[in-house]
Every structure is written in C-alpha cells, then in structure tokens.
Amino acid sequence: MNKLQNIATATGAAPVVYGQSDRPPRGDYTRAHADYTCAQNYAAYTAQDHDTYHRLYERQSALLAGRASQEFISALPSLGMRQRIPRFEEVNQRLFKATGWEIVGVPGLIPEVPFFSLLAQRKFPVTDWIRKPEEFEYIVEPDVFHDLFGHVPLLFNPVIADFMQAYGQGGLKAAELGACEMLSRLYWYTIEFGLIRESEKHGGGLRAYGAGILSSAGELEYSVHSPEPHRIPLELARTMRTLYKIDTYQQTYFVIDNMQQLLDLANTDFAPLYEQLSQLPTIGAKELLPGEQLL
Ligand code: HBI
Ligand code: FE
C-alpha cells in the first residue's frame, strides 16, 4: 500500500480538488491484476450511480459550447450512452476501430510506472467507481466520470491518441532517468489542464481540452474566461519546470495552437532537457518570468 499512498499526491487526474494526500487512494485494489487493471464491476452500479453519471454528463455537456475545444465537442458522442455509465467493452468497440486504443478498468489511481506502461500499450486506465451524490461538485480522486468524460473523447482523435502513447513511452524512459516529476508536470498542464487556441473556423479564442477542466463545472468557465489566471503559450522546458496546485483551480494555463504541436513535442528526446532542467530552479504556479506575455 505504500506505493499507492505516494501516488495519491502525484496524480495527474484531479477533476476538481485533491484533499488529504496522506491517506491511501480510494478503491479496492485486491480486485486488481498485477498490471493494476480490473474488470469493470458493472453489476455493482446502483440506480443512483447511473443517475449521478447522467446528471454529471448533462450538466457538463451544457457548459461545453464556447469553452471546450471543438475536437472534444465533436468526439463526445462517441462515448455513447449518457443516461447511464457506459460499459467499457461497448466504448472499446468504437474506440479500438477509431484509433486502436482501448480503455481498461482500474480500482483508482495507480503508480506511475504501471500507468505509463498501459499508455505505451494504447490502454487507458479508467477508474470504475463513481462518486457519491454528496460529492457531486467535488471529488478528491478521479472517478469514472472524470476518466470517461474528461479523457476518453480525445482518445478518438488520432493525433492525441498518438501523443498519449508517446507520453507513456516517454514516461517509462523518464522513470529510468529519475525525471518523472518533470514529465508529470507536462501531463498536468496538457492532458489534465491544457488550453488550445481554437481555429478561426470555430471562432478563434481559447478553449479547454484538458480532462481536469472538462470534467469540472467551475473550472471550465474559470479557465477560459476568468481574468485571474495566467495564460501563456506552451513551451516544453517552461512547462516542465512549473509547479502545480492540486487543491485549487490552476493559476497558470499553457496554451497550444493545435494538437499536432503536442505530438511533435512528444517525439523529441527529453533526456538532454532533463539534464539541463535539473540545474534550473522550479517556477511557482503563479510566477511569470521576465519578458513573458500573457495571452
Ligand atoms: N493513475 N488511474 C490513474 N490515473 C491517472 O491519471 C494517473 C494515475 N497514476 C499516476 C498518474 N496519473 C500521474 O502521476 C501522471 O503523472 C502521469
Ligand atoms: Fe485525469
């Protein structure tokens, strides 16, 4: 259990807010295989669980226009059923055909190396349990709603699909080089909390593509429209040096121009960069460097 306690703080998967990090992650890990995957315990869902999913889905999908990336909005219907928690196999029939990805059940957060290893095999771990009704607005750890609604639609996008696999492969290398932290910051500021500049065809402007934003009602509006946070163009070294908050909305968002930019980044060799960055100080979550311009 020790390893699991550690990852409860290091997660890249907060839909809203992380609370106490000094407790083991929620979920029954005795169900898991050696690779941390487990069958989706579909029979265990109650009518209330399906209702929670349905209500979360309706609430979030009503907020997407003008805030979420068009790529996400177009891909969302591929998830299927909104009235109940989808069966993972059912999603996989479409997902595998689209990009060769599959989702696999997990009991909750898993340690970094098995997490990277699944991504490298084009398998995305999806927590199978759902939050309690009283946690509707706030959940400490990723649940099936965050993982499915937030992450899975973009796995239907071929460019993001390839990026996620490259990220997993990069993660395995980073683990060998002791650079997981830097790579986790990249994940955090892209896959979890990334913003994208929408094409002119879709009205221009900044939109969210990160799962932590897309599965949070409050942060969806805040991230794209609030005057409070900093928004700066994504630059690899800058992002990898930037600390992040796991218990508040983000204070800095990094903006990409298109999805291909992420994939191109992931296809570079990070090893020399890790070496360089280990000599440089980290950057605070709300710090701006001299000369940096806000978007
Ligand atoms: N486990 N289930 C799950 N989901 C995540 O998003 C996740 C994880 N373990 C580790 C982890 N994320 C992060 O540490 C990443 O940095 C990538
Ligand atoms: Fe996540």
Short mmCIF file of C-alpha atoms and ligand atoms in Angstrom, two decimals:
data_model
loop_
_atom_site.label_atom_id
_atom_site.label_comp_id
_atom_site.label_asym_id
_atom_site.label_seq_id
_atom_site.Cartn_x
_atom_site.Cartn_y
_atom_site.Cartn_z
CA MET A 1 0.00 0.00 0.00
CA ASN A 2 2.93 2.38 0.48
CA LYS A 3 3.47 2.96 -3.18
CA LEU A 4 -0.20 3.72 -3.60
CA GLN A 5 -0.15 6.28 -0.83
CA ASN A 6 2.58 8.13 -2.66
CA ILE A 7 0.71 8.33 -5.91
CA ALA A 8 -2.32 9.84 -4.26
CA THR A 9 -0.36 13.07 -4.19
CA ALA A 10 1.30 12.74 -7.59
CA THR A 11 -1.76 12.20 -9.67
CA GLY A 12 -2.40 13.84 -12.98
CA ALA A 13 -6.08 13.35 -12.66
CA ALA A 14 -7.90 15.83 -10.49
CA PRO A 15 -11.28 16.87 -11.84
CA VAL A 16 -11.62 19.38 -9.09
CA VAL A 17 -9.70 19.31 -5.90
CA TYR A 18 -7.39 16.96 -4.09
CA GLY A 19 -7.83 16.83 -0.35
CA GLN A 20 -5.70 14.93 2.12
CA SER A 21 -2.87 13.24 0.31
CA ASP A 22 -1.74 11.35 3.38
CA ARG A 23 -4.32 8.63 3.03
CA PRO A 24 -4.42 5.65 0.72
CA PRO A 25 -6.35 6.06 -2.52
CA ARG A 26 -9.97 5.05 -2.50
CA GLY A 27 -10.88 1.84 -4.30
CA ASP A 28 -10.49 -1.87 -3.75
CA TYR A 29 -7.04 -2.85 -5.02
CA THR A 30 -7.48 -6.52 -4.10
CA ARG A 31 -9.57 -6.80 -7.30
CA ALA A 32 -6.65 -5.72 -9.48
CA HIS A 33 -4.29 -7.88 -11.55
CA ALA A 34 -0.54 -7.39 -11.41
CA ASP A 35 -0.79 -4.60 -14.00
CA TYR A 36 -3.38 -2.86 -11.79
CA THR A 37 -6.23 -3.44 -14.24
CA CYS A 38 -9.50 -4.98 -13.15
CA ALA A 39 -12.82 -5.87 -14.70
CA GLN A 40 -15.44 -3.12 -14.67
CA ASN A 41 -17.74 -4.20 -11.89
CA TYR A 42 -20.87 -3.30 -13.82
CA ALA A 43 -23.27 -5.23 -11.61
CA ALA A 44 -22.13 -3.18 -8.63
CA TYR A 45 -23.52 0.09 -10.02
CA THR A 46 -26.79 1.11 -8.40
CA ALA A 47 -29.61 3.10 -10.00
CA GLN A 48 -28.28 6.06 -8.02
CA ASP A 49 -24.80 5.60 -9.53
CA HIS A 50 -26.21 5.70 -13.06
CA ASP A 51 -28.26 8.74 -12.12
CA THR A 52 -25.16 10.54 -10.80
CA TYR A 53 -23.36 9.86 -14.07
CA HIS A 54 -26.35 11.05 -16.09
CA ARG A 55 -26.66 14.28 -14.11
CA LEU A 56 -22.93 15.00 -14.33
CA TYR A 57 -23.00 14.33 -18.06
CA GLU A 58 -25.97 16.64 -18.69
CA ARG A 59 -24.54 19.41 -16.56
CA GLN A 60 -21.07 19.33 -18.15
CA SER A 61 -22.27 18.92 -21.73
CA ALA A 62 -24.48 22.01 -21.37
CA LEU A 63 -21.36 24.05 -20.46
CA LEU A 64 -19.16 22.99 -23.38
CA ALA A 65 -20.16 25.48 -26.08
CA GLY A 66 -17.74 28.40 -26.15
CA ARG A 67 -15.49 26.76 -23.53
CA ALA A 68 -14.42 23.32 -24.74
CA SER A 69 -12.30 22.60 -27.76
CA GLN A 70 -14.28 21.73 -30.89
CA GLU A 71 -12.31 18.50 -31.21
CA PHE A 72 -13.62 17.44 -27.82
CA ILE A 73 -17.20 18.51 -28.53
CA SER A 74 -17.26 16.56 -31.81
CA ALA A 75 -15.79 13.44 -30.21
CA LEU A 76 -18.01 13.37 -27.12
CA PRO A 77 -20.95 11.47 -28.70
CA SER A 78 -18.56 8.58 -29.39
CA LEU A 79 -18.73 7.80 -25.68
CA GLY A 80 -22.25 6.55 -26.29
CA MET A 81 -24.96 6.35 -23.69
CA ARG A 82 -25.35 9.39 -21.48
CA GLN A 83 -28.24 8.15 -19.33
CA ARG A 84 -26.12 5.54 -17.59
CA ILE A 85 -22.48 4.62 -17.03
CA PRO A 86 -21.27 3.08 -20.29
CA ARG A 87 -19.91 -0.45 -20.38
CA PHE A 88 -16.19 -0.28 -21.12
CA GLU A 89 -16.46 -3.04 -23.76
CA GLU A 90 -19.12 -1.06 -25.54
CA VAL A 91 -16.90 2.05 -25.70
CA ASN A 92 -14.00 -0.11 -26.81
CA GLN A 93 -15.83 -1.40 -29.87
CA ARG A 94 -15.85 2.15 -31.25
CA LEU A 95 -12.58 3.36 -29.75
CA PHE A 96 -10.46 0.47 -30.99
CA LYS A 97 -11.80 0.92 -34.52
CA ALA A 98 -11.14 4.65 -34.41
CA THR A 99 -7.57 4.78 -33.06
CA GLY A 100 -6.52 1.33 -31.81
CA TRP A 101 -6.90 2.47 -28.18
CA GLU A 102 -8.85 0.62 -25.52
CA ILE A 103 -9.92 1.54 -22.05
CA VAL A 104 -9.20 -0.81 -19.17
CA GLY A 105 -10.75 -0.75 -15.72
CA VAL A 106 -8.65 0.17 -12.67
CA PRO A 107 -9.65 0.45 -9.00
CA GLY A 108 -8.45 4.09 -8.87
CA LEU A 109 -5.10 5.85 -9.03
CA ILE A 110 -2.24 3.56 -9.90
CA PRO A 111 1.52 4.06 -9.55
CA GLU A 112 3.34 5.91 -12.30
CA VAL A 113 5.25 3.09 -13.95
CA PRO A 114 2.23 0.79 -14.47
CA PHE A 115 0.31 3.89 -15.59
CA PHE A 116 2.94 4.76 -18.22
CA SER A 117 3.20 1.14 -19.24
CA LEU A 118 -0.54 0.92 -20.01
CA LEU A 119 -0.43 4.13 -22.05
CA ALA A 120 2.54 2.82 -24.01
CA GLN A 121 0.32 -0.15 -24.97
CA ARG A 122 -2.52 2.19 -26.04
CA LYS A 123 -4.55 1.23 -23.00
CA PHE A 124 -6.12 3.99 -20.95
CA PRO A 125 -6.88 3.18 -17.30
CA VAL A 126 -10.40 4.20 -16.30
CA THR A 127 -11.46 4.14 -12.65
CA ASP A 128 -14.65 2.08 -12.48
CA TRP A 129 -16.39 3.54 -9.42
CA ILE A 130 -18.42 6.73 -9.30
CA ARG A 131 -18.61 9.48 -6.68
CA LYS A 132 -21.43 9.61 -4.11
CA PRO A 133 -24.25 12.10 -4.72
CA GLU A 134 -22.92 14.30 -1.93
CA GLU A 135 -19.62 14.55 -3.86
CA PHE A 136 -21.34 15.86 -6.99
CA GLU A 137 -19.40 19.14 -7.02
CA TYR A 138 -16.18 17.98 -5.50
CA ILE A 139 -14.28 14.75 -5.58
CA VAL A 140 -10.89 14.07 -4.14
CA GLU A 141 -9.80 11.48 -6.71
CA PRO A 142 -10.60 10.71 -10.32
CA ASP A 143 -13.74 8.59 -10.70
CA VAL A 144 -15.39 7.02 -13.74
CA PHE A 145 -16.97 10.33 -14.75
CA HIS A 146 -13.67 12.23 -14.79
CA ASP A 147 -11.86 9.41 -16.56
CA LEU A 148 -14.52 8.69 -19.19
CA PHE A 149 -16.00 12.10 -19.87
CA GLY A 150 -12.75 14.02 -19.41
CA HIS A 151 -10.21 11.75 -21.08
CA VAL A 152 -11.80 9.26 -23.43
CA PRO A 153 -13.35 11.53 -26.12
CA LEU A 154 -9.95 12.87 -27.19
CA LEU A 155 -8.58 9.33 -27.48
CA PHE A 156 -10.82 9.16 -30.57
CA ASN A 157 -8.62 11.90 -32.05
CA PRO A 158 -5.73 10.26 -33.95
CA VAL A 159 -3.20 12.94 -33.01
CA ILE A 160 -3.99 12.88 -29.29
CA ALA A 161 -4.11 9.08 -29.45
CA ASP A 162 -0.52 9.03 -30.73
CA PHE A 163 0.56 11.69 -28.25
CA MET A 164 -0.76 9.68 -25.30
CA GLN A 165 1.13 6.59 -26.39
CA ALA A 166 4.33 8.58 -26.92
CA TYR A 167 3.78 10.09 -23.49
CA GLY A 168 3.56 6.62 -21.95
CA GLN A 169 6.75 5.56 -23.70
CA GLY A 170 8.42 8.79 -22.56
CA GLY A 171 7.21 8.12 -19.04
CA LEU A 172 8.90 4.74 -18.93
CA LYS A 173 12.15 6.40 -20.01
CA ALA A 174 11.68 9.24 -17.54
CA ALA A 175 11.22 6.71 -14.75
CA GLU A 176 14.63 5.22 -15.59
CA LEU A 177 16.18 8.67 -15.63
CA GLY A 178 14.51 9.76 -12.40
CA ALA A 179 12.62 12.50 -14.23
CA CYS A 180 9.02 11.51 -13.58
CA GLU A 181 8.26 14.79 -11.90
CA MET A 182 9.07 16.86 -14.97
CA LEU A 183 7.03 14.60 -17.17
CA SER A 184 4.14 14.69 -14.72
CA ARG A 185 4.10 18.47 -14.96
CA LEU A 186 3.81 18.21 -18.73
CA TYR A 187 0.88 15.81 -18.32
CA TRP A 188 -0.75 18.06 -15.79
CA TYR A 189 -0.54 21.20 -17.93
CA THR A 190 -1.60 19.46 -21.16
CA ILE A 191 -3.76 16.35 -20.79
CA GLU A 192 -5.29 17.47 -17.50
CA PHE A 193 -5.39 21.28 -17.69
CA GLY A 194 -4.47 22.24 -21.25
CA LEU A 195 -5.97 25.10 -23.24
CA ILE A 196 -5.93 25.34 -27.03
CA ARG A 197 -6.33 28.26 -29.39
CA GLU A 198 -9.35 27.37 -31.48
CA SER A 199 -9.07 27.71 -35.27
CA GLU A 200 -10.71 30.76 -36.85
CA LYS A 201 -13.21 28.40 -38.45
CA HIS A 202 -14.53 27.74 -34.95
CA GLY A 203 -14.49 31.36 -33.85
CA GLY A 204 -10.88 31.59 -32.59
CA GLY A 205 -10.43 32.16 -28.88
CA LEU A 206 -9.15 29.93 -26.14
CA ARG A 207 -10.83 26.63 -25.32
CA ALA A 208 -10.20 23.80 -22.89
CA TYR A 209 -9.01 20.34 -23.94
CA GLY A 210 -7.65 19.11 -20.58
CA ALA A 211 -9.71 16.48 -18.77
CA GLY A 212 -9.44 18.09 -15.35
CA ILE A 213 -11.08 21.21 -16.78
CA LEU A 214 -13.63 19.43 -18.95
CA SER A 215 -14.97 17.37 -16.06
CA SER A 216 -15.22 20.35 -13.67
CA ALA A 217 -18.17 22.76 -13.93
CA GLY A 218 -16.40 25.60 -12.15
CA GLU A 219 -13.00 25.36 -13.81
CA LEU A 220 -14.45 25.11 -17.32
CA GLU A 221 -15.67 28.70 -17.12
CA TYR A 222 -12.78 29.94 -14.98
CA SER A 223 -10.02 28.53 -17.17
CA VAL A 224 -11.18 30.18 -20.37
CA HIS A 225 -12.84 33.38 -19.14
CA SER A 226 -11.63 34.44 -15.69
CA PRO A 227 -9.21 37.41 -15.66
CA GLU A 228 -7.43 35.80 -12.70
CA PRO A 229 -5.13 33.03 -14.04
CA HIS A 230 -2.12 33.47 -16.30
CA ARG A 231 -2.35 32.00 -19.78
CA ILE A 232 0.89 31.62 -21.69
CA PRO A 233 1.97 29.74 -24.80
CA LEU A 234 3.13 26.21 -24.06
CA GLU A 235 6.87 25.83 -24.13
CA LEU A 236 8.29 22.46 -23.14
CA ALA A 237 11.06 23.48 -20.74
CA ARG A 238 8.95 26.19 -19.11
CA THR A 239 6.07 23.78 -18.54
CA MET A 240 8.30 21.04 -17.10
CA ARG A 241 9.69 23.49 -14.55
CA THR A 242 6.35 24.76 -13.37
CA LEU A 243 4.91 23.54 -10.08
CA TYR A 244 1.18 22.97 -9.91
CA LYS A 245 -1.61 23.20 -7.42
CA ILE A 246 -3.70 20.15 -6.78
CA ASP A 247 -6.17 21.80 -4.41
CA THR A 248 -7.31 24.93 -6.26
CA TYR A 249 -8.13 25.96 -9.81
CA GLN A 250 -4.91 26.39 -11.77
CA GLN A 251 -3.11 29.72 -11.58
CA THR A 252 -1.34 29.24 -14.89
CA TYR A 253 -2.59 27.57 -18.05
CA PHE A 254 -0.39 26.71 -21.00
CA VAL A 255 -1.89 27.20 -24.44
CA ILE A 256 -1.22 25.14 -27.56
CA ASP A 257 -2.09 26.17 -31.12
CA ASN A 258 -3.12 22.72 -32.30
CA MET A 259 -2.95 19.07 -31.27
CA GLN A 260 -0.08 18.31 -33.63
CA GLN A 261 2.14 20.60 -31.55
CA LEU A 262 1.83 18.15 -28.63
CA LEU A 263 2.68 15.14 -30.74
CA ASP A 264 5.73 16.89 -32.21
CA LEU A 265 6.92 17.67 -28.68
CA ALA A 266 6.47 14.10 -27.54
CA ASN A 267 8.54 12.84 -30.44
CA THR A 268 11.65 14.69 -29.29
CA ASP A 269 14.21 13.14 -26.94
CA PHE A 270 13.70 14.60 -23.49
CA ALA A 271 16.89 13.20 -21.96
CA PRO A 272 19.14 16.23 -22.66
CA LEU A 273 16.36 18.51 -21.48
CA TYR A 274 16.00 16.69 -18.15
CA GLU A 275 19.72 17.13 -17.66
CA GLN A 276 19.51 20.87 -18.33
CA LEU A 277 16.38 21.42 -16.28
CA SER A 278 17.74 19.65 -13.23
CA GLN A 279 20.19 22.60 -12.97
CA LEU A 280 17.44 25.21 -13.08
CA PRO A 281 15.07 26.26 -10.30
CA THR A 282 11.41 25.31 -10.47
CA ILE A 283 8.86 28.01 -11.29
CA GLY A 284 5.97 28.76 -8.96
CA ALA A 285 2.41 28.02 -10.07
CA LYS A 286 1.62 31.72 -10.41
CA GLU A 287 5.06 33.04 -11.28
CA LEU A 288 5.76 34.91 -14.52
CA LEU A 289 9.28 35.07 -15.89
CA PRO A 290 10.74 38.39 -17.10
CA GLY A 291 9.50 39.16 -20.59
CA GLU A 292 6.66 36.67 -20.57
CA GLN A 293 3.47 37.92 -22.17
CA LEU A 294 0.02 36.83 -21.17
CA LEU A 295 -2.40 35.69 -23.86
N1 HBI B 1 -3.50 6.55 -12.21
N2 HBI B 1 -5.63 5.78 -12.62
C1 HBI B 1 -4.69 6.72 -12.76
N3 HBI B 1 -4.99 7.83 -13.48
C2 HBI B 1 -4.07 8.82 -13.66
O1 HBI B 1 -4.34 9.82 -14.33
C3 HBI B 1 -2.80 8.68 -13.09
C4 HBI B 1 -2.54 7.50 -12.36
N4 HBI B 1 -1.33 7.34 -11.80
C5 HBI B 1 -0.28 8.29 -11.97
C6 HBI B 1 -0.65 9.49 -12.71
N5 HBI B 1 -1.83 9.63 -13.23
C7 HBI B 1 0.33 10.61 -12.84
O2 HBI B 1 1.32 10.55 -11.92
C8 HBI B 1 0.89 11.07 -14.11
O3 HBI B 1 1.86 11.98 -13.92
C9 HBI B 1 1.02 10.80 -15.33
FE FE B 2 -7.26 12.73 -15.30
#
